[in-house]
Amino acid sequence: MATVSHLLAVKNSSHVFSVAPDSTVFEATCLMNAEHVGALLIIQNYTISQKLVGIFTERDVLRRVVAARRQPEHTKVGDVMTREIITCTVDTQLDDLAELMRDKRIRHLPVLHKNEGIAGFISIGDLNAYQAGHCELALQEAENYIHGRV
């Protein structure tokens, strides 16, 4: 069974975009727009380590900034980010991942190593692209078998 590590291996970009909690919403959304991503990890830098403290998504912008009539230039990401972080590990099976994302109604998920270090960041689009590619490969194999091209 395929795991999140398989998905990360074939994903086009392994770079994880993040900002500090004291960044402004304006800075964060500019980064999201420039990199064409729908979410950022919020990382608190300490002198000897980093800690994942939140996630900031397009949904947060709409609900906690726009609808609340906050000024993006003066609002800190740490004040409007999602603090209840749902994560998975590199060993999470893709069927479990899909169920988690569906049940929790989330589109972005940080991926952690077993030691809690950040391994990557995946979206529902990444999962759908991986599954579509897997289905296409299975279909080609079935067609080859049917037509005796094995």
Short mmCIF file of N, CA, C and O in Angstrom, two decimals, residues 21-143:
data_model
loop_
_atom_site.label_atom_id
_atom_site.label_comp_id
_atom_site.label_asym_id
_atom_site.label_seq_id
_atom_site.Cartn_x
_atom_site.Cartn_y
_atom_site.Cartn_z
N PRO A 21 5.18 33.50 13.15
CA PRO A 21 3.89 34.01 13.65
C PRO A 21 3.80 35.53 13.70
O PRO A 21 2.70 36.08 13.67
N ASP A 22 4.94 36.21 13.76
CA ASP A 22 4.88 37.67 13.82
C ASP A 22 4.88 38.33 12.44
O ASP A 22 4.87 39.56 12.33
N SER A 23 4.86 37.52 11.38
CA SER A 23 4.70 38.06 10.03
C SER A 23 3.29 38.62 9.89
O SER A 23 2.36 38.15 10.54
N THR A 24 3.14 39.61 9.01
CA THR A 24 1.79 40.15 8.80
C THR A 24 1.03 39.27 7.81
O THR A 24 1.63 38.53 7.02
N VAL A 25 -0.27 39.38 7.89
CA VAL A 25 -1.13 38.67 6.93
C VAL A 25 -0.81 39.13 5.51
O VAL A 25 -0.78 38.31 4.58
N PHE A 26 -0.51 40.40 5.35
CA PHE A 26 -0.16 40.91 4.02
C PHE A 26 1.09 40.22 3.50
O PHE A 26 1.12 39.77 2.35
N GLU A 27 2.13 40.10 4.31
CA GLU A 27 3.36 39.41 3.90
C GLU A 27 3.09 37.95 3.56
O GLU A 27 3.59 37.43 2.56
N ALA A 28 2.30 37.30 4.39
CA ALA A 28 1.99 35.89 4.17
C ALA A 28 1.21 35.67 2.88
O ALA A 28 1.52 34.77 2.10
N THR A 29 0.21 36.51 2.65
CA THR A 29 -0.59 36.32 1.43
C THR A 29 0.20 36.68 0.18
O THR A 29 -0.01 36.08 -0.88
N CYS A 30 1.12 37.62 0.28
CA CYS A 30 2.00 37.92 -0.86
C CYS A 30 2.85 36.70 -1.20
O CYS A 30 3.03 36.37 -2.37
N LEU A 31 3.38 36.03 -0.18
CA LEU A 31 4.16 34.81 -0.40
C LEU A 31 3.29 33.71 -1.01
O LEU A 31 3.70 33.04 -1.96
N MET A 32 2.08 33.54 -0.49
CA MET A 32 1.17 32.53 -1.02
C MET A 32 0.87 32.80 -2.49
O MET A 32 0.88 31.87 -3.31
N ASN A 33 0.62 34.05 -2.83
CA ASN A 33 0.34 34.41 -4.23
C ASN A 33 1.56 34.19 -5.11
O ASN A 33 1.45 33.66 -6.22
N ALA A 34 2.72 34.60 -4.65
CA ALA A 34 3.95 34.47 -5.45
C ALA A 34 4.30 33.01 -5.71
O ALA A 34 4.78 32.66 -6.79
N GLU A 35 4.04 32.16 -4.74
CA GLU A 35 4.42 30.74 -4.86
C GLU A 35 3.26 29.86 -5.31
O GLU A 35 3.42 28.65 -5.44
N HIS A 36 2.09 30.45 -5.52
CA HIS A 36 0.90 29.72 -5.97
C HIS A 36 0.55 28.58 -5.02
O HIS A 36 0.31 27.45 -5.44
N VAL A 37 0.52 28.90 -3.73
CA VAL A 37 0.14 27.91 -2.72
C VAL A 37 -1.05 28.42 -1.93
O VAL A 37 -1.26 29.63 -1.82
N GLY A 38 -1.83 27.51 -1.38
CA GLY A 38 -3.02 27.88 -0.65
C GLY A 38 -2.86 27.88 0.86
O GLY A 38 -3.80 28.18 1.59
N ALA A 39 -1.65 27.55 1.32
CA ALA A 39 -1.42 27.51 2.76
C ALA A 39 0.06 27.60 3.07
O ALA A 39 0.90 27.25 2.23
N LEU A 40 0.34 28.05 4.28
CA LEU A 40 1.72 28.16 4.77
C LEU A 40 1.80 27.52 6.15
O LEU A 40 0.85 27.59 6.93
N LEU A 41 2.96 26.94 6.44
CA LEU A 41 3.20 26.50 7.81
C LEU A 41 3.70 27.70 8.60
O LEU A 41 4.41 28.54 8.08
N ILE A 42 3.31 27.75 9.86
CA ILE A 42 3.76 28.83 10.74
C ILE A 42 4.79 28.21 11.69
O ILE A 42 4.46 27.34 12.49
N ILE A 43 6.02 28.68 11.54
CA ILE A 43 7.14 28.11 12.28
C ILE A 43 7.70 29.16 13.24
O ILE A 43 8.03 30.27 12.83
N GLN A 44 7.80 28.77 14.51
CA GLN A 44 8.43 29.63 15.51
C GLN A 44 9.89 29.22 15.62
O GLN A 44 10.18 28.06 15.88
N ASN A 45 10.78 30.15 15.37
CA ASN A 45 12.21 29.88 15.48
C ASN A 45 12.69 30.17 16.89
O ASN A 45 12.46 31.26 17.42
N TYR A 46 13.33 29.16 17.47
CA TYR A 46 13.98 29.32 18.76
C TYR A 46 15.48 29.30 18.53
O TYR A 46 15.94 29.03 17.42
N THR A 47 16.27 29.58 19.53
CA THR A 47 17.71 29.66 19.34
C THR A 47 18.32 28.36 18.83
O THR A 47 19.24 28.39 18.03
N ILE A 48 17.80 27.23 19.26
CA ILE A 48 18.39 25.96 18.82
C ILE A 48 17.43 25.06 18.06
O ILE A 48 17.81 23.98 17.62
N SER A 49 16.20 25.48 17.88
CA SER A 49 15.24 24.63 17.19
C SER A 49 14.12 25.44 16.56
O SER A 49 14.03 26.64 16.74
N GLN A 50 13.29 24.73 15.83
CA GLN A 50 12.10 25.31 15.23
C GLN A 50 10.89 24.50 15.69
O GLN A 50 11.00 23.30 15.91
N LYS A 51 9.75 25.15 15.80
CA LYS A 51 8.54 24.45 16.20
C LYS A 51 7.38 24.86 15.32
O LYS A 51 7.16 26.05 15.07
N LEU A 52 6.65 23.88 14.84
CA LEU A 52 5.43 24.11 14.08
C LEU A 52 4.35 24.56 15.06
O LEU A 52 3.99 23.81 15.96
N VAL A 53 3.87 25.79 14.88
CA VAL A 53 2.89 26.34 15.83
C VAL A 53 1.52 26.59 15.20
O VAL A 53 0.57 26.90 15.90
N GLY A 54 1.43 26.48 13.88
CA GLY A 54 0.15 26.71 13.24
C GLY A 54 0.22 26.52 11.74
O GLY A 54 1.27 26.20 11.18
N ILE A 55 -0.92 26.72 11.12
CA ILE A 55 -1.03 26.68 9.67
C ILE A 55 -1.91 27.86 9.28
O ILE A 55 -2.84 28.24 10.00
N PHE A 56 -1.58 28.49 8.17
CA PHE A 56 -2.33 29.65 7.69
C PHE A 56 -2.82 29.36 6.29
O PHE A 56 -2.02 29.10 5.39
N THR A 57 -4.13 29.36 6.10
CA THR A 57 -4.73 28.98 4.83
C THR A 57 -5.57 30.11 4.25
O THR A 57 -5.88 31.09 4.92
N GLU A 58 -5.95 29.91 3.00
CA GLU A 58 -6.86 30.85 2.35
C GLU A 58 -8.16 30.98 3.14
O GLU A 58 -8.74 32.06 3.23
N ARG A 59 -8.60 29.90 3.73
CA ARG A 59 -9.82 29.91 4.55
C ARG A 59 -9.65 30.83 5.75
O ARG A 59 -10.57 31.56 6.13
N ASP A 60 -8.45 30.80 6.36
CA ASP A 60 -8.17 31.70 7.49
C ASP A 60 -8.26 33.16 7.04
O ASP A 60 -8.77 34.01 7.78
N VAL A 61 -7.74 33.45 5.86
CA VAL A 61 -7.79 34.82 5.33
C VAL A 61 -9.25 35.26 5.21
O VAL A 61 -9.62 36.37 5.66
N LEU A 62 -10.08 34.42 4.63
CA LEU A 62 -11.47 34.80 4.43
C LEU A 62 -12.24 34.95 5.73
O LEU A 62 -12.97 35.91 5.93
N ARG A 63 -12.10 33.96 6.62
CA ARG A 63 -12.90 33.96 7.84
C ARG A 63 -12.39 34.90 8.92
O ARG A 63 -13.18 35.56 9.60
N ARG A 64 -11.07 34.92 9.11
CA ARG A 64 -10.52 35.62 10.26
C ARG A 64 -9.93 36.99 9.94
O ARG A 64 -9.60 37.74 10.85
N VAL A 65 -9.81 37.29 8.65
CA VAL A 65 -9.27 38.60 8.27
C VAL A 65 -10.33 39.39 7.51
O VAL A 65 -10.80 40.41 7.99
N VAL A 66 -10.73 38.91 6.35
CA VAL A 66 -11.68 39.66 5.52
C VAL A 66 -13.02 39.80 6.23
O VAL A 66 -13.53 40.92 6.39
N ALA A 67 -13.61 38.68 6.66
CA ALA A 67 -14.94 38.74 7.29
C ALA A 67 -14.90 39.50 8.62
O ALA A 67 -15.90 40.10 9.02
N ALA A 68 -13.75 39.47 9.30
CA ALA A 68 -13.62 40.19 10.57
C ALA A 68 -13.18 41.64 10.36
O ALA A 68 -13.00 42.38 11.34
N ARG A 69 -13.01 42.04 9.10
CA ARG A 69 -12.61 43.40 8.73
C ARG A 69 -11.29 43.84 9.39
O ARG A 69 -11.14 44.98 9.80
N ARG A 70 -10.35 42.90 9.43
CA ARG A 70 -9.02 43.24 9.95
C ARG A 70 -8.16 43.76 8.82
O ARG A 70 -8.34 43.39 7.66
N GLN A 71 -7.20 44.57 9.15
CA GLN A 71 -6.29 45.12 8.15
C GLN A 71 -5.11 44.16 7.98
O GLN A 71 -4.35 43.95 8.94
N PRO A 72 -4.93 43.60 6.78
CA PRO A 72 -3.85 42.63 6.56
C PRO A 72 -2.46 43.17 6.87
O PRO A 72 -1.60 42.43 7.34
N GLU A 73 -2.24 44.46 6.65
CA GLU A 73 -0.93 45.05 6.89
C GLU A 73 -0.59 45.16 8.36
O GLU A 73 0.57 45.30 8.73
N HIS A 74 -1.61 45.12 9.23
CA HIS A 74 -1.40 45.31 10.66
C HIS A 74 -1.78 44.09 11.49
O HIS A 74 -1.64 44.12 12.71
N THR A 75 -2.24 43.03 10.84
CA THR A 75 -2.65 41.82 11.54
C THR A 75 -1.54 40.79 11.46
O THR A 75 -1.04 40.48 10.38
N LYS A 76 -1.15 40.25 12.61
CA LYS A 76 -0.11 39.22 12.66
C LYS A 76 -0.72 37.86 12.34
O LYS A 76 -1.84 37.54 12.77
N VAL A 77 0.01 37.07 11.58
CA VAL A 77 -0.45 35.72 11.22
C VAL A 77 -0.74 34.91 12.47
O VAL A 77 -1.72 34.15 12.52
N GLY A 78 0.08 35.08 13.50
CA GLY A 78 -0.12 34.34 14.74
C GLY A 78 -1.46 34.60 15.41
O GLY A 78 -1.94 33.77 16.17
N ASP A 79 -2.08 35.73 15.09
CA ASP A 79 -3.38 36.06 15.67
C ASP A 79 -4.55 35.43 14.92
O ASP A 79 -5.66 35.38 15.45
N VAL A 80 -4.32 34.99 13.70
CA VAL A 80 -5.43 34.49 12.87
C VAL A 80 -5.17 33.10 12.28
O VAL A 80 -6.00 32.58 11.54
N MET A 81 -4.05 32.50 12.61
CA MET A 81 -3.72 31.17 12.06
C MET A 81 -4.56 30.10 12.74
O MET A 81 -5.16 30.32 13.79
N THR A 82 -4.60 28.95 12.12
CA THR A 82 -5.23 27.78 12.73
C THR A 82 -4.21 27.16 13.67
O THR A 82 -3.12 26.78 13.25
N ARG A 83 -4.58 27.06 14.93
CA ARG A 83 -3.66 26.52 15.94
C ARG A 83 -3.81 25.02 16.14
O ARG A 83 -2.85 24.37 16.56
N GLU A 84 -4.97 24.49 15.87
CA GLU A 84 -5.21 23.06 16.03
C GLU A 84 -4.70 22.36 14.78
O GLU A 84 -5.44 22.17 13.82
N ILE A 85 -3.45 21.97 14.82
CA ILE A 85 -2.79 21.43 13.63
C ILE A 85 -3.03 19.93 13.53
O ILE A 85 -2.70 19.17 14.45
N ILE A 86 -3.61 19.52 12.42
CA ILE A 86 -3.77 18.10 12.13
C ILE A 86 -2.61 17.72 11.23
O ILE A 86 -2.34 18.42 10.24
N THR A 87 -1.92 16.65 11.57
CA THR A 87 -0.75 16.24 10.81
C THR A 87 -0.86 14.76 10.44
O THR A 87 -1.74 14.05 10.93
N CYS A 88 0.06 14.34 9.59
CA CYS A 88 0.24 12.92 9.30
C CYS A 88 1.73 12.65 9.31
O CYS A 88 2.52 13.58 9.47
N THR A 89 2.11 11.40 9.17
CA THR A 89 3.52 11.05 9.11
C THR A 89 3.84 10.51 7.72
O THR A 89 2.93 10.22 6.93
N VAL A 90 5.11 10.36 7.45
CA VAL A 90 5.53 9.81 6.15
C VAL A 90 5.04 8.39 5.97
O VAL A 90 4.92 7.90 4.84
N ASP A 91 4.71 7.70 7.07
CA ASP A 91 4.25 6.31 7.01
C ASP A 91 2.73 6.17 6.89
O ASP A 91 2.22 5.06 6.78
N THR A 92 2.01 7.28 6.92
CA THR A 92 0.55 7.22 6.80
C THR A 92 0.16 6.67 5.43
O THR A 92 0.68 7.11 4.41
N GLN A 93 -0.73 5.71 5.42
CA GLN A 93 -1.19 5.14 4.15
C GLN A 93 -2.11 6.14 3.46
O GLN A 93 -2.86 6.87 4.11
N LEU A 94 -2.05 6.16 2.13
CA LEU A 94 -2.80 7.17 1.37
C LEU A 94 -4.31 7.02 1.54
O LEU A 94 -5.02 8.03 1.54
N ASP A 95 -4.80 5.81 1.71
CA ASP A 95 -6.24 5.65 1.97
C ASP A 95 -6.63 6.30 3.29
O ASP A 95 -7.67 6.95 3.39
N ASP A 96 -5.77 6.16 4.30
CA ASP A 96 -6.03 6.80 5.60
C ASP A 96 -5.93 8.32 5.48
O ASP A 96 -6.69 9.05 6.11
N LEU A 97 -4.98 8.77 4.68
CA LEU A 97 -4.81 10.20 4.46
C LEU A 97 -6.06 10.80 3.81
O LEU A 97 -6.57 11.83 4.25
N ALA A 98 -6.55 10.13 2.77
CA ALA A 98 -7.75 10.62 2.08
C ALA A 98 -8.94 10.67 3.03
O ALA A 98 -9.71 11.64 3.03
N GLU A 99 -9.09 9.65 3.85
CA GLU A 99 -10.19 9.62 4.81
C GLU A 99 -10.05 10.74 5.85
O GLU A 99 -11.03 11.41 6.18
N LEU A 100 -8.84 10.96 6.33
CA LEU A 100 -8.59 12.03 7.30
C LEU A 100 -8.94 13.39 6.72
O LEU A 100 -9.64 14.19 7.35
N MET A 101 -8.49 13.65 5.50
CA MET A 101 -8.75 14.94 4.87
C MET A 101 -10.24 15.13 4.61
O MET A 101 -10.78 16.22 4.78
N ARG A 102 -10.91 14.05 4.21
CA ARG A 102 -12.35 14.13 3.96
C ARG A 102 -13.12 14.35 5.27
O ARG A 102 -13.98 15.22 5.35
N ASP A 103 -12.80 13.55 6.29
CA ASP A 103 -13.53 13.64 7.56
C ASP A 103 -13.33 14.98 8.26
O ASP A 103 -14.26 15.52 8.84
N LYS A 104 -12.11 15.51 8.23
CA LYS A 104 -11.81 16.76 8.91
C LYS A 104 -12.05 17.98 8.03
O LYS A 104 -11.90 19.11 8.49
N ARG A 105 -12.39 17.73 6.75
CA ARG A 105 -12.66 18.80 5.79
C ARG A 105 -11.48 19.76 5.67
O ARG A 105 -11.64 20.99 5.79
N ILE A 106 -10.29 19.18 5.48
CA ILE A 106 -9.09 19.98 5.32
C ILE A 106 -8.46 19.70 3.96
O ILE A 106 -8.62 18.63 3.39
N ARG A 107 -7.74 20.70 3.45
CA ARG A 107 -7.13 20.58 2.13
C ARG A 107 -5.61 20.62 2.18
O ARG A 107 -4.96 20.39 1.18
N HIS A 108 -5.03 20.92 3.34
CA HIS A 108 -3.58 21.01 3.48
C HIS A 108 -3.15 20.30 4.76
O HIS A 108 -3.82 20.45 5.79
N LEU A 109 -2.05 19.57 4.67
CA LEU A 109 -1.62 18.77 5.82
C LEU A 109 -0.11 18.74 5.94
O LEU A 109 0.57 18.32 5.00
N PRO A 110 0.42 19.17 7.09
CA PRO A 110 1.85 19.02 7.32
C PRO A 110 2.19 17.54 7.50
O PRO A 110 1.44 16.78 8.11
N VAL A 111 3.34 17.15 6.97
CA VAL A 111 3.82 15.77 7.10
C VAL A 111 5.02 15.80 8.04
O VAL A 111 5.96 16.57 7.83
N LEU A 112 4.98 14.94 9.05
CA LEU A 112 6.06 14.90 10.03
C LEU A 112 6.83 13.59 9.94
O LEU A 112 6.26 12.54 9.61
N HIS A 113 8.12 13.66 10.25
CA HIS A 113 8.92 12.46 10.47
C HIS A 113 8.53 11.90 11.83
O HIS A 113 7.87 12.58 12.62
N LYS A 114 8.96 10.70 12.12
CA LYS A 114 8.65 10.11 13.42
C LYS A 114 9.21 10.93 14.57
O LYS A 114 8.66 10.94 15.66
N ASN A 115 10.30 11.65 14.34
CA ASN A 115 10.90 12.49 15.39
C ASN A 115 10.24 13.86 15.48
O ASN A 115 10.77 14.75 16.12
N GLU A 116 9.10 14.02 14.81
CA GLU A 116 8.32 15.26 14.82
C GLU A 116 8.89 16.35 13.92
O GLU A 116 8.33 17.44 13.85
N GLY A 117 10.01 16.11 13.24
CA GLY A 117 10.53 17.08 12.29
C GLY A 117 9.64 17.16 11.06
O GLY A 117 8.96 16.20 10.70
N ILE A 118 9.64 18.30 10.40
CA ILE A 118 8.78 18.50 9.23
C ILE A 118 9.38 17.79 8.02
O ILE A 118 10.51 18.07 7.64
N ALA A 119 8.60 16.90 7.43
CA ALA A 119 9.05 16.15 6.25
C ALA A 119 8.52 16.77 4.97
O ALA A 119 9.10 16.59 3.90
N GLY A 120 7.41 17.48 5.05
CA GLY A 120 6.81 18.08 3.86
C GLY A 120 5.45 18.67 4.16
O GLY A 120 5.01 18.72 5.31
N PHE A 121 4.79 19.05 3.11
CA PHE A 121 3.47 19.69 3.21
C PHE A 121 2.70 19.25 1.99
O PHE A 121 3.17 19.42 0.86
N ILE A 122 1.54 18.66 2.16
CA ILE A 122 0.78 18.16 1.02
C ILE A 122 -0.62 18.76 1.00
O ILE A 122 -1.15 19.19 2.02
N SER A 123 -1.17 18.78 -0.20
CA SER A 123 -2.52 19.31 -0.37
C SER A 123 -3.40 18.21 -0.95
O SER A 123 -2.91 17.18 -1.43
N ILE A 124 -4.68 18.45 -0.93
CA ILE A 124 -5.61 17.50 -1.52
C ILE A 124 -5.33 17.37 -3.02
O ILE A 124 -5.50 16.31 -3.60
N GLY A 125 -4.85 18.44 -3.64
CA GLY A 125 -4.48 18.39 -5.05
C GLY A 125 -3.31 17.44 -5.30
O GLY A 125 -3.29 16.72 -6.29
N ASP A 126 -2.33 17.44 -4.39
CA ASP A 126 -1.21 16.50 -4.50
C ASP A 126 -1.71 15.06 -4.43
O ASP A 126 -1.29 14.20 -5.20
N LEU A 127 -2.60 14.80 -3.48
CA LEU A 127 -3.16 13.46 -3.30
C LEU A 127 -3.96 13.05 -4.53
O LEU A 127 -3.80 11.93 -5.04
N ASN A 128 -4.81 13.93 -5.03
CA ASN A 128 -5.62 13.61 -6.21
C ASN A 128 -4.75 13.34 -7.44
O ASN A 128 -5.02 12.42 -8.20
N ALA A 129 -3.70 14.13 -7.63
CA ALA A 129 -2.80 13.93 -8.77
C ALA A 129 -2.10 12.59 -8.66
O ALA A 129 -1.97 11.86 -9.66
N TYR A 130 -1.65 12.23 -7.47
CA TYR A 130 -0.98 10.94 -7.28
C TYR A 130 -1.94 9.80 -7.58
O TYR A 130 -1.60 8.85 -8.29
N GLN A 131 -3.15 9.87 -7.04
CA GLN A 131 -4.12 8.80 -7.24
C GLN A 131 -4.54 8.71 -8.70
O GLN A 131 -4.72 7.61 -9.22
N ALA A 132 -4.69 9.82 -9.38
CA ALA A 132 -5.05 9.80 -10.81
C ALA A 132 -3.94 9.14 -11.62
O ALA A 132 -4.21 8.33 -12.52
N GLY A 133 -2.69 9.46 -11.32
CA GLY A 133 -1.56 8.85 -12.02
C GLY A 133 -1.51 7.35 -11.77
O GLY A 133 -1.22 6.57 -12.68
N HIS A 134 -1.81 6.94 -10.54
CA HIS A 134 -1.81 5.51 -10.21
C HIS A 134 -2.93 4.79 -10.97
O HIS A 134 -2.73 3.69 -11.48
N CYS A 135 -4.09 5.41 -11.07
CA CYS A 135 -5.21 4.81 -11.81
C CYS A 135 -4.89 4.71 -13.30
O CYS A 135 -5.22 3.71 -13.94
N GLU A 136 -4.23 5.72 -13.83
CA GLU A 136 -3.86 5.71 -15.25
C GLU A 136 -2.88 4.58 -15.54
O GLU A 136 -3.02 3.87 -16.55
N LEU A 137 -1.92 4.37 -14.66
CA LEU A 137 -0.95 3.28 -14.83
C LEU A 137 -1.64 1.93 -14.76
O LEU A 137 -1.37 1.05 -15.58
N ALA A 138 -2.57 1.76 -13.81
CA ALA A 138 -3.30 0.51 -13.69
C ALA A 138 -4.15 0.25 -14.94
O ALA A 138 -4.24 -0.89 -15.42
N LEU A 139 -4.74 1.28 -15.50
CA LEU A 139 -5.54 1.15 -16.71
C LEU A 139 -4.67 0.72 -17.89
O LEU A 139 -5.05 -0.17 -18.67
N GLN A 140 -3.49 1.32 -18.03
CA GLN A 140 -2.58 0.94 -19.11
C GLN A 140 -2.14 -0.51 -18.98
O GLN A 140 -2.08 -1.24 -19.98
N GLU A 141 -1.86 -0.95 -17.76
CA GLU A 141 -1.47 -2.34 -17.53
C GLU A 141 -2.60 -3.29 -17.89
O GLU A 141 -2.37 -4.34 -18.48
N ALA A 142 -3.84 -2.92 -17.54
CA ALA A 142 -4.99 -3.77 -17.88
C ALA A 142 -5.19 -3.83 -19.39
O ALA A 142 -5.45 -4.91 -19.94
N GLU A 143 -5.05 -2.71 -20.08
CA GLU A 143 -5.18 -2.70 -21.54
C GLU A 143 -4.09 -3.55 -22.19
O GLU A 143 -4.36 -4.29 -23.14
#
